[in-house]
CSV table of C-alpha atoms and ligand atoms in Angstrom, one decimal:
chain,number,residue,atom,x,y,z
A,27,MET,CA,-19.6,9.2,21.4
A,28,PRO,CA,-19.4,6.5,18.6
A,29,SER,CA,-16.9,7.3,15.9
A,30,ALA,CA,-17.4,8.2,12.3
A,31,LEU,CA,-16.5,5.5,9.9
A,32,ILE,CA,-13.8,6.1,7.3
A,33,ASN,CA,-15.0,4.2,4.4
A,34,GLY,CA,-12.3,2.9,2.2
A,35,LYS,CA,-14.5,1.4,-0.3
A,36,GLU,CA,-16.2,4.8,-1.1
A,37,ILE,CA,-12.9,6.7,-1.0
A,38,GLY,CA,-11.2,4.2,-3.1
A,39,GLN,CA,-14.0,4.3,-5.7
A,40,SER,CA,-13.8,8.1,-5.9
A,41,ILE,CA,-10.1,7.9,-6.6
A,42,ARG,CA,-10.6,5.1,-9.2
A,43,ASN,CA,-13.2,7.3,-10.8
A,44,ASP,CA,-10.6,10.0,-11.3
A,45,LEU,CA,-8.2,7.5,-12.5
A,46,THR,CA,-10.7,6.5,-15.3
A,47,LYS,CA,-10.5,9.9,-16.8
A,48,ARG,CA,-6.7,10.0,-16.7
A,49,ILE,CA,-6.6,6.6,-18.5
A,50,GLU,CA,-9.1,7.8,-21.1
A,51,TYR,CA,-6.7,10.8,-21.7
A,52,LEU,CA,-3.7,8.4,-21.9
A,53,ASN,CA,-5.7,6.2,-24.3
A,54,GLU,CA,-6.3,9.4,-26.6
A,55,GLN,CA,-2.6,9.7,-26.6
A,56,GLY,CA,-2.2,6.3,-27.9
A,57,ILE,CA,-0.9,4.9,-24.5
A,58,SER,CA,-2.6,2.1,-22.6
A,59,PRO,CA,-1.1,1.8,-19.0
A,60,GLY,CA,0.2,-1.7,-18.3
A,61,LEU,CA,0.9,-3.7,-15.1
A,62,ALA,CA,2.8,-7.0,-15.0
A,63,VAL,CA,2.3,-9.2,-11.9
A,64,ILE,CA,4.5,-12.0,-11.1
A,65,LEU,CA,3.4,-14.7,-8.8
A,66,VAL,CA,5.8,-17.5,-7.6
A,67,GLY,CA,4.3,-20.7,-6.0
A,68,ASP,CA,0.8,-21.4,-4.9
A,69,ASN,CA,0.3,-19.5,-1.7
A,70,ALA,CA,-3.4,-19.2,-1.3
A,71,ALA,CA,-3.6,-15.7,0.0
A,72,SER,CA,-1.2,-14.4,-2.7
A,73,LYS,CA,-3.4,-15.9,-5.4
A,74,VAL,CA,-6.4,-14.0,-4.0
A,75,TYR,CA,-4.5,-10.7,-3.9
A,76,VAL,CA,-3.1,-11.2,-7.5
A,77,SER,CA,-6.5,-12.1,-8.7
A,78,ASN,CA,-8.0,-9.0,-7.1
A,79,LYS,CA,-5.4,-6.8,-8.7
A,80,GLN,CA,-6.1,-8.2,-12.1
A,81,LYS,CA,-9.9,-7.7,-11.7
A,82,THR,CA,-9.3,-4.1,-10.7
A,83,CYS,CA,-7.0,-3.6,-13.8
A,84,GLU,CA,-9.7,-5.0,-16.0
A,85,GLU,CA,-12.4,-2.7,-14.4
A,86,LEU,CA,-10.3,0.4,-15.1
A,87,GLY,CA,-9.0,-0.5,-18.4
A,88,ILE,CA,-5.4,-1.1,-17.5
A,89,TYR,CA,-3.6,-3.9,-19.5
A,90,SER,CA,-2.4,-6.5,-17.2
A,91,GLN,CA,-0.1,-9.4,-17.6
A,92,LEU,CA,0.1,-12.2,-15.1
A,93,ILE,CA,3.2,-14.4,-15.0
A,94,THR,CA,3.1,-17.5,-12.8
A,95,PHE,CA,6.1,-19.7,-11.7
A,96,ASP,CA,6.4,-22.9,-9.7
A,97,ALA,CA,7.7,-22.6,-6.2
A,98,ASN,CA,11.0,-24.1,-7.4
A,99,LEU,CA,11.9,-21.1,-9.6
A,100,SER,CA,15.6,-19.9,-9.3
A,101,GLU,CA,16.4,-16.3,-8.4
A,102,HIS,CA,18.2,-16.0,-11.6
A,103,GLU,CA,15.1,-17.0,-13.8
A,104,LEU,CA,13.0,-14.5,-11.8
A,105,ILE,CA,15.5,-11.6,-12.3
A,106,THR,CA,15.9,-12.6,-16.0
A,107,THR,CA,12.0,-12.2,-16.3
A,108,ILE,CA,12.1,-8.8,-14.5
A,109,GLU,CA,14.7,-7.5,-16.9
A,110,SER,CA,12.7,-8.4,-20.0
A,111,LEU,CA,9.6,-6.7,-18.3
A,112,ASN,CA,12.0,-3.6,-17.7
A,113,ALA,CA,12.6,-3.4,-21.4
A,114,ASP,CA,9.1,-4.0,-22.5
A,115,PRO,CA,7.4,-0.7,-23.6
A,116,ALA,CA,3.8,-2.0,-23.0
A,117,ILE,CA,4.6,-2.4,-19.3
A,118,ASP,CA,4.5,0.5,-16.9
A,119,GLY,CA,4.5,-1.1,-13.7
A,120,ILE,CA,6.1,-4.5,-12.4
A,121,LEU,CA,4.8,-6.1,-9.2
A,122,VAL,CA,6.4,-9.2,-7.6
A,123,GLN,CA,3.9,-10.7,-5.3
A,124,LEU,CA,5.5,-11.2,-1.8
A,125,PRO,CA,6.4,-13.5,0.1
A,126,LEU,CA,8.8,-15.3,-2.3
A,127,PRO,CA,10.0,-19.0,-1.7
A,128,LYS,CA,13.1,-19.4,0.5
A,129,GLN,CA,15.6,-20.0,-2.1
A,130,ILE,CA,15.1,-16.4,-3.6
A,131,ASP,CA,16.4,-13.3,-2.0
A,132,GLU,CA,13.7,-10.8,-1.8
A,133,SER,CA,16.0,-7.7,-1.7
A,134,ASN,CA,17.8,-8.8,-5.0
A,135,VAL,CA,14.5,-9.3,-6.8
A,136,LEU,CA,13.1,-6.0,-5.7
A,137,SER,CA,16.3,-4.2,-6.5
A,138,ALA,CA,16.2,-5.7,-10.1
A,139,ILE,CA,12.9,-3.8,-11.0
A,140,LEU,CA,13.6,-0.6,-12.8
A,141,PRO,CA,12.9,2.2,-10.3
A,142,SER,CA,10.6,3.9,-12.9
A,143,LYS,CA,8.5,0.8,-13.1
A,144,ASP,CA,8.5,0.0,-9.3
A,145,VAL,CA,4.9,0.8,-8.7
A,146,ASP,CA,4.9,-1.0,-5.3
A,147,GLY,CA,7.5,1.5,-4.2
A,148,PHE,CA,9.8,-1.1,-2.8
A,149,HIS,CA,13.1,-0.3,-4.7
A,150,PRO,CA,15.8,1.1,-2.4
A,151,ILE,CA,16.0,4.2,-4.7
A,152,ASN,CA,12.3,4.9,-4.3
A,153,ILE,CA,12.5,4.3,-0.6
A,154,GLY,CA,15.4,6.8,-0.4
A,155,LYS,CA,13.3,9.4,-2.5
A,156,MET,CA,10.3,8.9,-0.3
A,157,MET,CA,12.5,9.5,2.9
A,158,LEU,CA,13.7,12.8,1.3
A,159,GLY,CA,10.3,13.8,0.3
A,160,GLN,CA,11.0,13.6,-3.5
A,161,ASP,CA,8.4,12.7,-6.0
A,162,THR,CA,8.3,8.9,-6.3
A,163,PHE,CA,6.1,5.8,-6.1
A,164,LEU,CA,4.9,5.6,-2.6
A,165,PRO,CA,4.3,2.0,-1.1
A,166,CYS,CA,0.6,1.5,-1.8
A,167,THR,CA,-0.6,0.6,1.8
A,168,PRO,CA,0.8,3.6,3.7
A,169,TYR,CA,-0.1,5.8,0.6
A,170,GLY,CA,-3.6,4.6,0.9
A,171,VAL,CA,-3.7,5.4,4.6
A,172,MET,CA,-2.6,9.0,3.7
A,173,LYS,CA,-5.3,9.3,1.3
A,174,LEU,CA,-7.9,8.0,3.8
A,175,LEU,CA,-6.7,10.7,6.3
A,176,GLU,CA,-6.7,13.3,3.6
A,177,TYR,CA,-10.3,12.5,2.4
A,178,SER,CA,-11.5,12.5,6.1
A,179,GLU,CA,-9.9,16.0,6.6
A,180,VAL,CA,-7.8,14.7,9.5
A,181,GLU,CA,-5.4,17.3,10.8
A,182,LEU,CA,-1.9,15.8,11.1
A,183,SER,CA,0.3,18.8,11.7
A,184,GLY,CA,1.5,18.9,15.4
A,185,LYS,CA,-0.5,15.9,16.2
A,186,HIS,CA,1.1,12.8,17.9
A,187,ALA,CA,0.9,9.9,15.4
A,188,VAL,CA,1.8,6.5,16.9
A,189,VAL,CA,2.5,3.6,14.4
A,190,ILE,CA,2.4,0.2,15.7
A,191,GLY,CA,4.6,-2.1,13.4
A,192,ARG,CA,7.9,-1.4,11.7
A,193,SER,CA,7.9,-3.6,8.6
A,194,HIS,CA,9.5,-2.4,5.4
A,195,ILE,CA,6.1,-2.4,3.5
A,196,VAL,CA,3.8,-0.8,6.0
A,197,GLY,CA,5.1,0.4,9.4
A,198,LYS,CA,8.5,2.2,8.4
A,199,PRO,CA,7.1,4.1,5.5
A,200,MET,CA,3.9,4.9,7.3
A,201,GLY,CA,5.8,6.8,10.0
A,202,GLN,CA,7.8,8.7,7.2
A,203,LEU,CA,4.8,9.9,5.5
A,204,LEU,CA,3.1,11.0,8.7
A,205,LEU,CA,6.3,12.9,9.6
A,206,GLN,CA,6.2,14.7,6.2
A,207,LYS,CA,2.8,16.0,7.1
A,208,ASP,CA,4.3,17.5,10.3
A,209,ALA,CA,3.0,14.9,12.7
A,210,THR,CA,5.1,14.0,15.7
A,211,VAL,CA,5.8,10.3,15.1
A,212,THR,CA,6.5,7.5,17.5
A,213,TYR,CA,7.0,3.9,16.4
A,214,VAL,CA,6.2,1.1,18.7
A,215,HIS,CA,6.7,-2.7,17.9
A,216,SER,CA,7.1,-6.3,19.4
A,217,LYS,CA,10.0,-5.2,21.6
A,218,THR,CA,8.3,-2.0,22.9
A,219,PRO,CA,7.7,-2.7,26.8
A,220,ASN,CA,5.2,0.0,27.5
A,221,LEU,CA,3.0,-0.2,24.3
A,222,LYS,CA,-0.1,1.0,26.0
A,223,GLU,CA,1.4,3.9,27.8
A,224,ILE,CA,2.3,5.2,24.3
A,225,THR,CA,-0.8,4.4,22.4
A,226,LEU,CA,-2.8,6.3,25.0
A,227,GLN,CA,-0.9,9.4,23.9
A,228,ALA,CA,-1.8,9.0,20.2
A,229,ASP,CA,-3.9,11.5,18.3
A,230,VAL,CA,-3.7,9.3,15.4
A,231,LEU,CA,-3.0,5.5,15.8
A,232,VAL,CA,-2.0,3.2,12.8
A,233,VAL,CA,-2.0,-0.3,13.7
A,234,ALA,CA,-0.1,-2.8,11.4
A,235,VAL,CA,0.9,-5.8,13.4
A,236,GLY,CA,-1.1,-8.9,12.0
A,237,LYS,CA,-2.8,-9.9,15.5
A,238,ALA,CA,-6.4,-10.2,15.6
A,239,LYS,CA,-8.1,-7.6,17.8
A,240,LEU,CA,-4.8,-6.8,19.7
A,241,ILE,CA,-5.8,-3.3,20.3
A,242,THR,CA,-8.8,-2.9,22.6
A,243,SER,CA,-10.5,0.4,23.8
A,244,ASP,CA,-8.1,0.5,26.8
A,245,TYR,CA,-5.2,1.4,24.4
A,246,ILE,CA,-7.0,4.3,22.9
A,247,LYS,CA,-7.3,8.0,23.9
A,248,ASP,CA,-10.7,9.5,23.7
A,249,GLY,CA,-11.2,11.1,20.2
A,250,ALA,CA,-8.2,9.4,18.6
A,251,VAL,CA,-8.3,8.6,14.9
A,252,VAL,CA,-7.8,4.9,14.5
A,253,ILE,CA,-6.4,3.3,11.2
A,254,ASP,CA,-6.5,-0.6,11.2
A,255,VAL,CA,-4.1,-2.0,8.6
A,256,GLY,CA,-4.3,-5.6,9.9
A,257,MET,CA,-6.0,-8.4,8.0
A,258,ASN,CA,-6.5,-11.5,10.2
A,259,ARG,CA,-9.1,-14.3,10.6
A,260,ASP,CA,-11.0,-14.3,14.0
A,261,GLU,CA,-12.1,-17.4,15.8
A,262,ASN,CA,-15.0,-17.8,13.3
A,263,ASN,CA,-12.9,-17.6,10.3
A,264,ARG,CA,-14.2,-14.1,9.6
A,265,LEU,CA,-11.9,-11.3,8.3
A,266,CYS,CA,-11.0,-8.9,11.1
A,267,GLY,CA,-8.3,-6.3,11.8
A,268,ASP,CA,-5.7,-5.7,14.5
A,269,VAL,CA,-8.3,-3.4,16.3
A,270,ASP,CA,-11.0,-4.7,18.4
A,271,PHE,CA,-13.6,-2.5,16.3
A,272,GLU,CA,-16.6,-2.8,18.5
A,273,SER,CA,-15.0,-1.5,21.6
A,274,VAL,CA,-12.6,0.9,20.0
A,275,LYS,CA,-15.5,2.6,18.0
A,276,GLU,CA,-16.9,3.8,21.1
A,277,LYS,CA,-13.8,5.9,22.1
A,278,ALA,CA,-12.3,6.9,18.7
A,279,SER,CA,-13.5,9.9,16.6
A,280,TYR,CA,-12.7,8.2,13.3
A,281,ILE,CA,-12.1,4.4,12.7
A,282,THR,CA,-11.6,2.3,9.6
A,283,PRO,CA,-13.5,-0.9,9.4
A,284,VAL,CA,-12.0,-4.3,8.3
A,285,PRO,CA,-13.0,-5.3,5.6
A,286,GLY,CA,-13.7,-2.0,3.8
A,287,GLY,CA,-11.0,0.4,5.2
A,288,VAL,CA,-7.4,0.1,4.3
A,289,GLY,CA,-7.8,-3.0,2.0
A,290,PRO,CA,-9.5,-1.3,-1.0
A,291,MET,CA,-7.0,1.6,-0.8
A,292,THR,CA,-4.0,-0.6,-1.2
A,293,ILE,CA,-5.2,-1.8,-4.6
A,294,THR,CA,-6.4,1.6,-5.6
A,295,MET,CA,-2.9,3.2,-5.0
A,296,LEU,CA,-1.3,0.4,-6.9
A,297,MET,CA,-3.5,1.4,-9.9
A,298,GLU,CA,-2.7,5.2,-9.2
A,299,ASN,CA,1.0,4.3,-9.2
A,300,THR,CA,0.6,2.5,-12.6
A,301,VAL,CA,-1.2,5.2,-14.2
A,302,GLN,CA,1.3,7.7,-12.8
A,303,SER,CA,4.1,5.7,-14.3
A,304,ALA,CA,2.4,5.8,-17.8
A,305,GLU,CA,2.0,9.5,-17.4
A,306,ASN,CA,5.7,9.9,-16.6
A,307,GLU,CA,6.4,7.9,-19.8
A,308,LEU,CA,4.2,10.2,-21.8
A,309,ARG,CA,5.8,13.3,-20.5
A,310,GLN,CA,9.2,11.8,-21.5
A,311,ASP,CA,7.9,11.0,-25.0
A,312,LYS,CA,6.7,14.6,-25.4
A,313,ARG,CA,10.1,16.0,-24.1
A,314,SER,CA,12.0,13.9,-26.6
A,315,GLU,CA,9.7,15.0,-29.4
A,316,ASN,CA,10.3,18.5,-28.6
A,317,ARG,CA,14.1,18.3,-28.7
B,402,NAD,P1,5.0,-7.8,9.6
B,402,NAD,O1,4.6,-9.2,10.2
B,402,NAD,O2,6.0,-7.7,8.5
B,402,NAD,O3,5.2,-6.8,10.7
B,402,NAD,C1,4.5,-6.8,11.9
B,402,NAD,C2,5.0,-5.8,12.8
B,402,NAD,O4,4.2,-5.8,14.1
B,402,NAD,C3,6.4,-5.9,13.1
B,402,NAD,O5,7.1,-4.8,13.0
B,402,NAD,C4,6.4,-6.3,14.6
B,402,NAD,O6,7.4,-5.7,15.4
B,402,NAD,C5,5.0,-5.6,15.2
B,402,NAD,N1,4.5,-6.5,16.3
B,402,NAD,C6,4.3,-7.8,16.3
B,402,NAD,N2,3.6,-8.1,17.5
B,402,NAD,C7,3.5,-7.1,18.2
B,402,NAD,C8,2.9,-6.7,19.4
B,402,NAD,N3,2.5,-7.6,20.2
B,402,NAD,N4,2.9,-5.4,19.8
B,402,NAD,C9,3.4,-4.4,18.9
B,402,NAD,N5,3.8,-4.6,17.8
B,402,NAD,C10,4.0,-5.9,17.4
B,402,NAD,O7,3.5,-7.4,9.0
B,402,NAD,P2,3.1,-6.3,7.9
B,402,NAD,O8,3.4,-6.8,6.5
B,402,NAD,O9,3.5,-5.0,8.3
B,402,NAD,O10,1.5,-6.3,8.1
B,402,NAD,C11,0.9,-6.2,9.2
B,402,NAD,C12,-0.6,-6.4,9.0
B,402,NAD,O11,-1.2,-5.7,8.0
B,402,NAD,C13,-0.9,-7.9,8.7
B,402,NAD,O12,-2.2,-8.2,9.3
B,402,NAD,C14,-1.1,-7.9,7.2
B,402,NAD,O13,-1.9,-8.9,6.6
B,402,NAD,C15,-1.8,-6.5,7.0
B,402,NAD,N6,-1.6,-5.9,5.7
B,402,NAD,C16,-2.7,-5.3,5.1
B,402,NAD,C17,-2.5,-4.8,4.0
B,402,NAD,C18,-3.9,-4.1,3.4
B,402,NAD,O14,-4.0,-3.8,2.2
B,402,NAD,N7,-4.9,-4.0,4.2
B,402,NAD,C19,-1.4,-4.4,3.3
B,402,NAD,C20,-0.2,-5.0,4.0
B,402,NAD,C21,-0.3,-5.7,5.2
C-alpha cells in the first residue's frame, strides 16, 4: 500500500501560526524577538539558506540582522562580532551560517556564542544539556524531525529507530532525541559494512547522508516510517533527497517528500528557538522585577 505523506510545509505552517501568537504576546510586553545571522564568504547555497531565514523572520515579525563578511575574515574578527551580539539586548538568537572558510575554527566560533542565544543548538553546553534531556535549544533539523513525527502521531516507544549519518548537526543529535522518546536507536554510517541488514530492521528510518537516492525500497521494511533529511540535486538538477521516493513510498507507511518535508521544519524550528529565547528573557526580566 502506498504510504501517507508527512507534509512538512503544512506542519511547519501550523507551528508558525502558533509562533505568531507568541510573538504578538511578546510585542505587547514591549519585546521584539531578534535574530542575527552571520554569513562569511559567498557560498551560493549558504546565501540561499540565509535569505530564506530572513524572509521567514520578516513574515513572522521577528527582527533580523544580517551581517556579511568577505571570505578572508579572521577568526578573531568573527569572534569579536559575536561578542558584541552576545551583549546586544535587541538580539535573542545568533546564527553563524556554516560552513566557514578554512582559516576559521568552527568549534571556537560556535563556543563563542552565548549558550542563551545559541538558537542553532550547537554550543557544547547546549549539546550536553540535550544529552541529559534538560531544557535547552535543540538543533533545528533533528528538532524539526521530532515535530514531524509528533504531528503524524508516530509511536516511538519500544520501536527500532535507525539513523543513517552521524554528523554533529543532524545524525548524532537525531539519535539522542529518538532515544529520549524511548526508541531503541542504531546509528549507521559510511563505515558500516552491513547497512541494508540494519535498515531492514528499522521501524523508523531517518536518512541524513547527502547522497541522492541512496536508499531504495530494498533497504526498507514493510510499513516503516521514512524521514529523508537529504538535500541533493539529481541528474536533471532537480532537488531530491537521500531516499528514492518513488520506490520507497510503495513500502513505507509514512514518508517525507523532498522538497516539502524536513526542509521547511528546519527554518521553523530556528524561529521557534528564537521566540523561546525572547520568552526566556522576558521571564528573567519579570523575575528580577519581583526581587
Ligand atoms: P555530513 O556530510 O556532515 O554527514 C553525512 C553522514 O553520512 C556522515 O556521518 C557519513 O558517515 C554518512 N555517510 C556517508 N556516506 C554514507 C553511505 N554510503 N552510507 C551510510 N552513511 C553514509 O552531512 P549532514 O550535514 O549530516 O547532512 C546530511 C544531508 O542532509 C545533506 O544532504 C544535507 O544537505 C542535508 N541537510 C538537510 C537539512 C534540511 O533542513 N533539510 C539540514 C541539514 C542537512
